[in-house]
CSV table of C-alpha atoms in Angstrom, one decimal:
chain,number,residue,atom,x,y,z
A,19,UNK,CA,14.0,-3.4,14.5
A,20,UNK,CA,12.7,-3.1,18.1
A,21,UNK,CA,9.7,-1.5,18.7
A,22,UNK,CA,10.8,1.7,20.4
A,23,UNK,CA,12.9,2.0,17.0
A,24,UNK,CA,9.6,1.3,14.9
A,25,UNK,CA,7.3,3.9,17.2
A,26,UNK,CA,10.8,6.5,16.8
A,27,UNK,CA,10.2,6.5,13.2
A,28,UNK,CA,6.5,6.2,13.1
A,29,UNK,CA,6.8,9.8,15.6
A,30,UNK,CA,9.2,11.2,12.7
A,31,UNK,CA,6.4,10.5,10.0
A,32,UNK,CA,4.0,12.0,12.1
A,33,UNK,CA,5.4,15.5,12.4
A,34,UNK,CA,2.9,17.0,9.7
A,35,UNK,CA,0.2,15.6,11.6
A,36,UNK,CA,-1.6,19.2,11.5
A,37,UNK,CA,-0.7,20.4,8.2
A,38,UNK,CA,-2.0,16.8,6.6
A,39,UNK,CA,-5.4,16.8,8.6
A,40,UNK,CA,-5.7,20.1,7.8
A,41,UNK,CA,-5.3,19.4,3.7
A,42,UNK,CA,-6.2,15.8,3.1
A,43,UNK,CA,-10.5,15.9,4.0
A,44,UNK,CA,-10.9,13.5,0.9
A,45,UNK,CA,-10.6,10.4,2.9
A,46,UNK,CA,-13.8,10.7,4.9
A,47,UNK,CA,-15.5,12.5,1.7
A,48,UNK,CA,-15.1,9.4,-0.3
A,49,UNK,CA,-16.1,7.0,2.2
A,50,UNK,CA,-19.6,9.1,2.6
A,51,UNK,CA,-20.1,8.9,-0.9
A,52,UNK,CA,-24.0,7.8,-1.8
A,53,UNK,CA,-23.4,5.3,-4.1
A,54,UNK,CA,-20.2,3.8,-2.7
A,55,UNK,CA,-19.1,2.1,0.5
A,56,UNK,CA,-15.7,2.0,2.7
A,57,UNK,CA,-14.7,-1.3,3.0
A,58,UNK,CA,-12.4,-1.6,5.8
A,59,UNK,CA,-9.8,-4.6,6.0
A,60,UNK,CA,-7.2,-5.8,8.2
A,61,UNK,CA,-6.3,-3.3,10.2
A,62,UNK,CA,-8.4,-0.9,9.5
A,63,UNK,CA,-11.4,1.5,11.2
A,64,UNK,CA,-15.3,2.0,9.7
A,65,UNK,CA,-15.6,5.5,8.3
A,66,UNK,CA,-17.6,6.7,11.0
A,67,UNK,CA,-14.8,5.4,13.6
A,68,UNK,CA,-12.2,7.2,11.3
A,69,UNK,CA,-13.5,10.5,12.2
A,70,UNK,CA,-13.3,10.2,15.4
A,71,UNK,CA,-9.9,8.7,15.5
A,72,UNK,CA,-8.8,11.2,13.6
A,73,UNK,CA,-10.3,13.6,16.3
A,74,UNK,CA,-8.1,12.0,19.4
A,75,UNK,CA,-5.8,10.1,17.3
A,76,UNK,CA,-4.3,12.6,15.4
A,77,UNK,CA,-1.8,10.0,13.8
A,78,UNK,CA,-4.3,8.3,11.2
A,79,UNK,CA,-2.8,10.0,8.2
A,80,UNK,CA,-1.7,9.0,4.7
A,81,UNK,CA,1.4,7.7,4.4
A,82,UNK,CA,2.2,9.0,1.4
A,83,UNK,CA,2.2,12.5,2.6
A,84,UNK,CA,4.4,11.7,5.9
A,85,UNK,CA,6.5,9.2,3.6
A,86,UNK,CA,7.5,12.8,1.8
A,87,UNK,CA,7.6,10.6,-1.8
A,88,UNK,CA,8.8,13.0,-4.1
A,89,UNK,CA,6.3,13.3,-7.0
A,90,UNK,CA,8.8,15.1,-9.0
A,91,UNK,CA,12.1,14.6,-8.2
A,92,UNK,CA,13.8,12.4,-10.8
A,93,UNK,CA,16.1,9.1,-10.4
A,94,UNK,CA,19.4,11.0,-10.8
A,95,UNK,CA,19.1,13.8,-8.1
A,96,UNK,CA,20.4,13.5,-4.7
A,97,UNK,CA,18.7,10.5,-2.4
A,98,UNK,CA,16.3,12.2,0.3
A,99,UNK,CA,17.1,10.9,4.1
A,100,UNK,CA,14.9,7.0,3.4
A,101,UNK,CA,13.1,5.0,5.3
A,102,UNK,CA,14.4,2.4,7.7
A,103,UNK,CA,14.2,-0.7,6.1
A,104,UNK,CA,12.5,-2.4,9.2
A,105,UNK,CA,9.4,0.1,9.1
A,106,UNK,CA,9.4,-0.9,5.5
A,107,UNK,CA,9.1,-4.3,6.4
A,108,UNK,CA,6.7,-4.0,9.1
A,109,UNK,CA,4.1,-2.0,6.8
A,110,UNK,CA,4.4,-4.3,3.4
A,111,UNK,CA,3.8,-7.4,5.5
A,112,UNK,CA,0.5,-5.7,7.1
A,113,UNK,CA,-0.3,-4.7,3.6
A,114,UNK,CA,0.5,-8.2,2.5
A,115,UNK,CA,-2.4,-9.6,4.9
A,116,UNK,CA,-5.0,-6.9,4.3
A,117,UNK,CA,-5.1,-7.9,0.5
A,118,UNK,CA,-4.9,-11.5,1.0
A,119,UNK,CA,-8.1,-10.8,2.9
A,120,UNK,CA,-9.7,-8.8,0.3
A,121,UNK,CA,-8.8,-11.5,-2.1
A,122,UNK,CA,-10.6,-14.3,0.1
A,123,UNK,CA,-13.7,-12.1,0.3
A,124,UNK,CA,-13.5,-12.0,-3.5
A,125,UNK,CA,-12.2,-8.8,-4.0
A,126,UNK,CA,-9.4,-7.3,-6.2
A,127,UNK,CA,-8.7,-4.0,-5.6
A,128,UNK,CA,-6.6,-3.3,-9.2
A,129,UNK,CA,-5.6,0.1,-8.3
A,130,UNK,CA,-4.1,0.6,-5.0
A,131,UNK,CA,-2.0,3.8,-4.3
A,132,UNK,CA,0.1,5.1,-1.7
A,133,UNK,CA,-3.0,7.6,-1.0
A,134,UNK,CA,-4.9,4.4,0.6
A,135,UNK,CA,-2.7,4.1,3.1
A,136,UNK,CA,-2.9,5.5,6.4
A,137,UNK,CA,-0.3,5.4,9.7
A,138,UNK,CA,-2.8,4.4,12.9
A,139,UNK,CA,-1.7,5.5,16.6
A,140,UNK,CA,0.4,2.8,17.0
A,141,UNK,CA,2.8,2.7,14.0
A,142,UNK,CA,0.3,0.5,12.3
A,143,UNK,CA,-0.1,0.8,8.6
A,144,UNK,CA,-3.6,0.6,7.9
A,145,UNK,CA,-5.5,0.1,4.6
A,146,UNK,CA,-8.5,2.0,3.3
A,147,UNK,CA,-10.4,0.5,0.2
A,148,UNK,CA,-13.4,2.1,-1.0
A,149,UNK,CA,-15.7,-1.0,-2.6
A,150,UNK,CA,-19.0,-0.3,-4.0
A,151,UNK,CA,-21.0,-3.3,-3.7
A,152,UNK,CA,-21.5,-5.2,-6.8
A,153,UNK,CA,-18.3,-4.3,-8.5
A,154,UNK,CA,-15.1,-6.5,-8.1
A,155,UNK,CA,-12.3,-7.1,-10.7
A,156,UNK,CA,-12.5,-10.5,-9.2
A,157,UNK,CA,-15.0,-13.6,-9.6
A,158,UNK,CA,-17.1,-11.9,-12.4
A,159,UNK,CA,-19.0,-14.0,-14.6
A,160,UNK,CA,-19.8,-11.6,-17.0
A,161,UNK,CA,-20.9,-7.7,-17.8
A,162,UNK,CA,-18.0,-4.8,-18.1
A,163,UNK,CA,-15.2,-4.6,-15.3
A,164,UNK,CA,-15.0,-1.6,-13.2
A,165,UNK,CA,-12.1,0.8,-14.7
A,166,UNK,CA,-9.2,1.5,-12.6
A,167,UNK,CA,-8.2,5.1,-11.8
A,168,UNK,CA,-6.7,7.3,-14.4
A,169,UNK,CA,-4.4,8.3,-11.7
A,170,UNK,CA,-3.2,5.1,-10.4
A,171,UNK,CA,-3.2,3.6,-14.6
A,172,UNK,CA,-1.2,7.2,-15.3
A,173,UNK,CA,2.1,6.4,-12.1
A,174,UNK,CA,2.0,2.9,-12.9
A,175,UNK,CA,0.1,1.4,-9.8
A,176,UNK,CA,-1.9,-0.7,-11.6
A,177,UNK,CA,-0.4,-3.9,-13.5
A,178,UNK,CA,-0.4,-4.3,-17.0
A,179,UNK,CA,-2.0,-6.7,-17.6
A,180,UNK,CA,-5.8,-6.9,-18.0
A,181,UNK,CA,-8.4,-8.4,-17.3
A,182,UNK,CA,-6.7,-7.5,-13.9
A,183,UNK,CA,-6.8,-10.7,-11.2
A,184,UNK,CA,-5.5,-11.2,-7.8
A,185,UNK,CA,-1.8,-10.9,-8.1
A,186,UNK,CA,-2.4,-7.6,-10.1
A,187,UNK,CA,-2.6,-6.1,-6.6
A,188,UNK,CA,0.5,-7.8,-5.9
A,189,UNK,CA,2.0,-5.5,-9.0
A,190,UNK,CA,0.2,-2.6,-6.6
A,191,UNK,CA,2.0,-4.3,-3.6
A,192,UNK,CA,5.2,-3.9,-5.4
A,193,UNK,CA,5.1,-0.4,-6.4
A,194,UNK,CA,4.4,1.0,-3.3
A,195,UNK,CA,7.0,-0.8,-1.6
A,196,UNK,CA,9.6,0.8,-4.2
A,197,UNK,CA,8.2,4.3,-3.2
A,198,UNK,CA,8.6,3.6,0.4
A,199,UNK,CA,12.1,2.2,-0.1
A,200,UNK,CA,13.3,4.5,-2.2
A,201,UNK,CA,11.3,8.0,-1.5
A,202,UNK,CA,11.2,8.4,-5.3
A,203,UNK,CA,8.0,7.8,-7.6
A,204,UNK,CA,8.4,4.7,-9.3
A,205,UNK,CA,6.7,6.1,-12.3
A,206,UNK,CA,9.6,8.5,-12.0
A,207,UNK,CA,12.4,5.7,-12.6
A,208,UNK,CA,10.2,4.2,-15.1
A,209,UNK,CA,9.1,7.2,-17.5
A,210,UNK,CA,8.6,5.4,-21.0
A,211,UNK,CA,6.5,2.5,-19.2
A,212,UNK,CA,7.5,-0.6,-17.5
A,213,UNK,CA,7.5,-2.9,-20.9
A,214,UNK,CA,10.7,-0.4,-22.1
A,215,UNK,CA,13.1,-1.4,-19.4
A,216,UNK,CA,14.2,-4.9,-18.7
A,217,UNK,CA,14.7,-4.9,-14.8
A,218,UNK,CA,13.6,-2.8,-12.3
A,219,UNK,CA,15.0,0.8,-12.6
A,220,UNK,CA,16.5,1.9,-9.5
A,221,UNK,CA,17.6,5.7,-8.0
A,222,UNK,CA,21.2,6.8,-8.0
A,223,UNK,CA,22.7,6.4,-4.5
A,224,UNK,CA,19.8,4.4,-3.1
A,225,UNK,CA,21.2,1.5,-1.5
A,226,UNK,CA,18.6,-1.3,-1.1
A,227,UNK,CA,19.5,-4.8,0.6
A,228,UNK,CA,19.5,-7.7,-1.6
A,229,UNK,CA,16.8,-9.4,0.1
A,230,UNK,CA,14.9,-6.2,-1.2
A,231,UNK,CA,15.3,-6.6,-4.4
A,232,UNK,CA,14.5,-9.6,-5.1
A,233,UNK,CA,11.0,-9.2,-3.5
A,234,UNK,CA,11.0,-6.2,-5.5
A,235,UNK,CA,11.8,-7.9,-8.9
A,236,UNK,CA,9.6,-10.7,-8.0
A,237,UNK,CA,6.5,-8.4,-7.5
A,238,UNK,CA,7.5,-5.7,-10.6
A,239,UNK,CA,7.0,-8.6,-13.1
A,240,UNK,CA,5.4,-7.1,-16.3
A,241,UNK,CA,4.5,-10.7,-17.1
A,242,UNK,CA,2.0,-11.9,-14.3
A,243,UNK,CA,2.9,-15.8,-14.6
A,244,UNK,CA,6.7,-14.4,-13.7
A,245,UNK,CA,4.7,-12.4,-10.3
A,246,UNK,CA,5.2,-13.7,-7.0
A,247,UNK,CA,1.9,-15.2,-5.5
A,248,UNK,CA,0.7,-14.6,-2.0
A,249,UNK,CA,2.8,-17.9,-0.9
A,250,UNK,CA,5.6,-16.9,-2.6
A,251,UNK,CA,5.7,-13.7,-1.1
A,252,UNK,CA,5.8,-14.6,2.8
A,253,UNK,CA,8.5,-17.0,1.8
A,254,UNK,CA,11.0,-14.6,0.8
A,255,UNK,CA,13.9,-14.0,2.4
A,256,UNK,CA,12.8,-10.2,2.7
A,257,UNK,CA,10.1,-11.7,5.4
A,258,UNK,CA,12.3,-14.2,6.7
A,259,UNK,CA,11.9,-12.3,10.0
A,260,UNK,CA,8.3,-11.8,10.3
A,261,UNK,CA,6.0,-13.4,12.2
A,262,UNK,CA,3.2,-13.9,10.4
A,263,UNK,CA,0.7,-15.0,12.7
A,264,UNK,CA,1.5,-11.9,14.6
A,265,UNK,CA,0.8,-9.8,12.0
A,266,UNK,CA,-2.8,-11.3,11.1
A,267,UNK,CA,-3.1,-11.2,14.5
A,268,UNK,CA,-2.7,-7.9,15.1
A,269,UNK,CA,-5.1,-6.9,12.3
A,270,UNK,CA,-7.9,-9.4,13.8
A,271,UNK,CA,-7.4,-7.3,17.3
A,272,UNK,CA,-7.9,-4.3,15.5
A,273,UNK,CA,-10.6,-4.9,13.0
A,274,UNK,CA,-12.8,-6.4,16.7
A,275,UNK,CA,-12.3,-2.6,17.9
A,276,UNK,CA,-13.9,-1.9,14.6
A,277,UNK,CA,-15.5,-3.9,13.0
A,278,UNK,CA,-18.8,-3.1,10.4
A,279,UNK,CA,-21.4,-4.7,8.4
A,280,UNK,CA,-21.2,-3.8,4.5
């Protein structure tokens, strides 16, 4: 996909621009939360620097909304117009690096959804991850875990297994990527729970590309030794195309422009 392709869809995503600012405050409510923090990653803007994007940019919006995901629509009714596979591509891979980051600073996120991601003026996708300091799924030594959402537990964006480690977010990874792919919920296709079905279900008349598949299978494995790890991941033949010291450094460039101190 060349980039006046990837910036044609990006513009189609971005039709609702007013509508969504207009409804979706909750990003820049949670991240001035008292006894939490924003933490940025690769890309991605500070919460004061989101504002004001969102004041000139007008494009920094959750991708969920502009995906048009349906949250009801089941995995027999007609297929909604999808996503180009390329933008698809473009976006996991970014997503890919942003939580290999997180997982080098120590952190497990457990419960990302589609609402943490946001579409920046460029195309970019861009991940926001509200961490409150101390609390990490990841290199405790002891004391409780912090719970994931009931939400993101409830559509299946959290992995089953528990205590939940890094390639749980890879399980996360996985879901969303489904959603995007097909435009359906993937709690949707999997209604009795992911241990009940034996492969990954997919919507009638959605045509994925082999090399889709697989990376999806390889992510939406219930047992987590099964589960692609980060390595694994930019080696499949889904990603054969990437470059992916283009894509970390593209989220370097962005994260100088904003950059903060948590």
């Amino acid at each position: 996909m060349d980039v006046r392709e990837l910036l044609s869809c990006s513009q189609r995503l971005l039709k609702a621009v007013t509508q969504t600012l207009e409804e979706s405050g909750e990003h820049s409510n949670v991240a001035t939360q008292p006894d939490g923090c924003s933490k940025p990653v690769s890309p991605a803007t500070s919460s004061e620097e989101q504002q004001d994007t969102n004041k000139s940019h007008s494009s920094q919006l959750g991708l969920a909304r502009l995906s048009s995901i349906s949250e009801t629509m089941g995995a027999s009714e007609p297929t909604p117009d999808l996503l180009p596979e390329g933008s698809v591509r473009r976006w996991i891979s970014e997503l890919v690096i942003a939580v290999d980051s997180l997982h080098f600073n120590g952190i497990v996120c457990g419960d990302l959804t589609m609402d943490n991601l946001l579409l920046g003026p460029e195309g970019q996708l861009m991940l926001t991850y509200f961490h409150r300091r101390g609390e990490s799924y990841f290199c405790q030594t002891g004391g409780a875990h912090p719970a994931p959402k009931q939400s993101a537990i409830r559509e299946l964006y959290v992995a089953p297994e528990r205590p939940l480690e890094p390639k749980s977010d890879f399980w996360s990874i996985g879901v969303i990527m489904f959603e995007m792919l097909t435009k359906r919920k993937f709690v949707s296709c999997h209604p009795s729970g992911v241990f009940c079905y034996h492969e990954v279900q997919y919507p009638e008349g959605v045509e994925l590309t082999g090399e889709a598949r697989d990376l999806l299978e390889g992510l939406l494995q219930p047992d987590i030794e099964r589960r692609l790890d980060f390595k694994q991941i930019i080696a499949s033949a889904f990603f054969r195309a990437v470059d992916w010291s283009e894509v970390k450094r593209r989220g370097v460039s962005t994260n100088s422009l904003s950059s903060t101190g948590l």
